[in-house]
Amino acid sequence: MTSTRVATRRTFLFASIGAVAAGAAASQAALAATGTCADLDKLAATGLRRSLNFRPVAPDPNRTCKGCTFFRAGTETCGSCVLLSGGAVSPGSVCDSWAAKAG
Ligand code: SF4
């Protein structure tokens, strides 16, 4: 095997490792942008959540994210919201765009 071929393979391997690392960093950035259920109090005061008057704890137990058409279940204590681009919401949270689930 020539040294040029070895160098080409090495370059390819390093480029592949770099691409995987960049993908992982992008995933971390996306997670940081959408937040987690541990961040709900902090996130409520930011961006779209603020515009939608997002509240981590709904004042009306009959009108919560869990009963909203935009809610997507995750774990027992944390799901996501379609309107918030998949951002974390608690089943017991709410915002002004609440819309009752059909059925
Ligand atoms: S749109 Fe629905 S699921 Fe999303 S934050 Fe508002 S009440 Fe919760």
CSV table of C-alpha atoms and ligand atoms in Angstrom, one decimal:
chain,number,residue,atom,x,y,z
A,1,MET,CA,0.0,0.0,0.0
A,2,THR,CA,1.4,3.4,-0.9
A,3,SER,CA,1.8,6.2,1.6
A,4,THR,CA,-0.7,8.3,-0.5
A,5,ARG,CA,-3.4,5.6,-0.1
A,6,VAL,CA,-2.7,5.4,3.7
A,7,ALA,CA,-3.0,9.1,3.9
A,8,THR,CA,-6.2,9.1,2.0
A,9,ARG,CA,-7.7,6.5,4.3
A,10,ARG,CA,-6.6,8.4,7.3
A,11,THR,CA,-8.1,11.6,6.0
A,12,PHE,CA,-11.4,9.8,5.3
A,13,LEU,CA,-11.4,8.3,8.8
A,14,PHE,CA,-10.7,11.6,10.5
A,15,ALA,CA,-13.4,13.3,8.3
A,16,SER,CA,-15.9,10.7,9.3
A,17,ILE,CA,-15.1,11.0,13.0
A,18,GLY,CA,-15.5,14.8,12.6
A,19,ALA,CA,-18.9,14.4,10.9
A,20,VAL,CA,-20.1,12.2,13.7
A,21,ALA,CA,-18.9,14.6,16.3
A,22,ALA,CA,-20.5,17.5,14.5
A,23,GLY,CA,-23.8,15.6,14.4
A,24,ALA,CA,-23.7,14.9,18.1
A,25,ALA,CA,-22.9,18.6,18.7
A,26,ALA,CA,-25.9,19.6,16.5
A,27,SER,CA,-28.2,17.3,18.6
A,28,GLN,CA,-26.9,18.8,21.8
A,29,ALA,CA,-27.6,22.3,20.4
A,30,ALA,CA,-31.1,21.3,19.4
A,31,LEU,CA,-31.7,19.9,22.8
A,32,ALA,CA,-30.4,23.1,24.4
A,33,ALA,CA,-32.7,25.1,22.1
A,34,THR,CA,-35.8,23.2,23.0
A,35,GLY,CA,-34.9,22.5,26.6
A,36,THR,CA,-35.9,19.7,28.9
A,37,CYS,CA,-38.6,19.4,31.5
A,38,ALA,CA,-36.1,20.3,34.2
A,39,ASP,CA,-35.8,23.7,32.5
A,40,LEU,CA,-39.6,24.6,32.3
A,41,ASP,CA,-39.5,27.5,34.8
A,42,LYS,CA,-36.5,29.0,33.1
A,43,LEU,CA,-37.9,28.4,29.6
A,44,ALA,CA,-41.3,29.9,30.4
A,45,ALA,CA,-39.9,33.4,30.2
A,46,THR,CA,-38.3,32.9,26.8
A,47,GLY,CA,-39.2,33.1,23.1
A,48,LEU,CA,-42.4,31.6,21.9
A,49,ARG,CA,-43.2,30.2,25.3
A,50,ARG,CA,-43.4,33.7,26.6
A,51,SER,CA,-45.6,34.8,23.7
A,52,LEU,CA,-47.9,31.9,24.3
A,53,ASN,CA,-48.0,32.6,28.1
A,54,PHE,CA,-46.6,29.2,28.8
A,55,ARG,CA,-47.0,28.2,32.4
A,56,PRO,CA,-45.1,25.1,33.8
A,57,VAL,CA,-48.0,24.4,36.1
A,58,ALA,CA,-51.5,24.9,34.7
A,59,PRO,CA,-54.0,26.8,37.0
A,60,ASP,CA,-56.9,24.6,35.7
A,61,PRO,CA,-56.3,20.9,36.1
A,62,ASN,CA,-58.9,20.3,33.4
A,63,ARG,CA,-57.0,22.3,30.9
A,64,THR,CA,-53.4,21.1,30.7
A,65,CYS,CA,-50.9,20.1,28.0
A,66,LYS,CA,-51.9,16.4,28.5
A,67,GLY,CA,-55.4,17.2,27.2
A,68,CYS,CA,-54.1,19.4,24.4
A,69,THR,CA,-54.1,18.3,20.7
A,70,PHE,CA,-50.5,19.6,20.3
A,71,PHE,CA,-49.1,17.5,23.2
A,72,ARG,CA,-47.0,14.4,22.4
A,73,ALA,CA,-46.5,12.0,25.3
A,74,GLY,CA,-43.0,11.1,26.3
A,75,THR,CA,-42.3,9.9,29.8
A,76,GLU,CA,-44.8,10.0,32.6
A,77,THR,CA,-43.6,13.4,33.6
A,78,CYS,CA,-42.3,14.9,30.4
A,79,GLY,CA,-43.6,15.2,26.9
A,80,SER,CA,-43.3,17.6,24.0
A,81,CYS,CA,-45.3,20.2,22.2
A,82,VAL,CA,-45.8,20.4,18.4
A,83,LEU,CA,-46.3,24.2,18.6
A,84,LEU,CA,-43.0,24.6,20.4
A,85,SER,CA,-41.2,22.7,17.7
A,86,GLY,CA,-41.0,19.6,19.9
A,87,GLY,CA,-39.9,21.5,23.0
A,88,ALA,CA,-40.4,19.8,26.3
A,89,VAL,CA,-43.6,20.4,28.3
A,90,SER,CA,-45.0,18.7,31.3
A,91,PRO,CA,-48.4,17.0,31.1
A,92,GLY,CA,-49.5,19.4,33.8
A,93,SER,CA,-48.3,22.6,31.9
A,94,VAL,CA,-50.4,24.8,29.7
A,95,CYS,CA,-50.3,27.8,27.4
A,96,ASP,CA,-52.8,30.2,25.8
A,97,SER,CA,-52.9,28.1,22.6
A,98,TRP,CA,-54.4,25.1,24.4
A,99,ALA,CA,-56.8,23.2,22.2
A,100,ALA,CA,-58.8,20.2,23.4
A,101,LYS,CA,-57.8,16.8,22.0
A,102,ALA,CA,-60.5,15.4,19.8
A,103,GLY,CA,-62.4,12.4,21.1
B,1,SF4,S1,-50.0,24.2,22.7
B,1,SF4,FE1,-50.9,22.7,24.0
B,1,SF4,S2,-49.2,21.2,24.4
B,1,SF4,FE2,-48.3,23.0,23.6
B,1,SF4,S3,-47.7,24.2,25.5
B,1,SF4,FE3,-49.7,24.9,24.8
B,1,SF4,S4,-51.2,23.7,26.0
B,1,SF4,FE4,-49.2,22.7,26.1
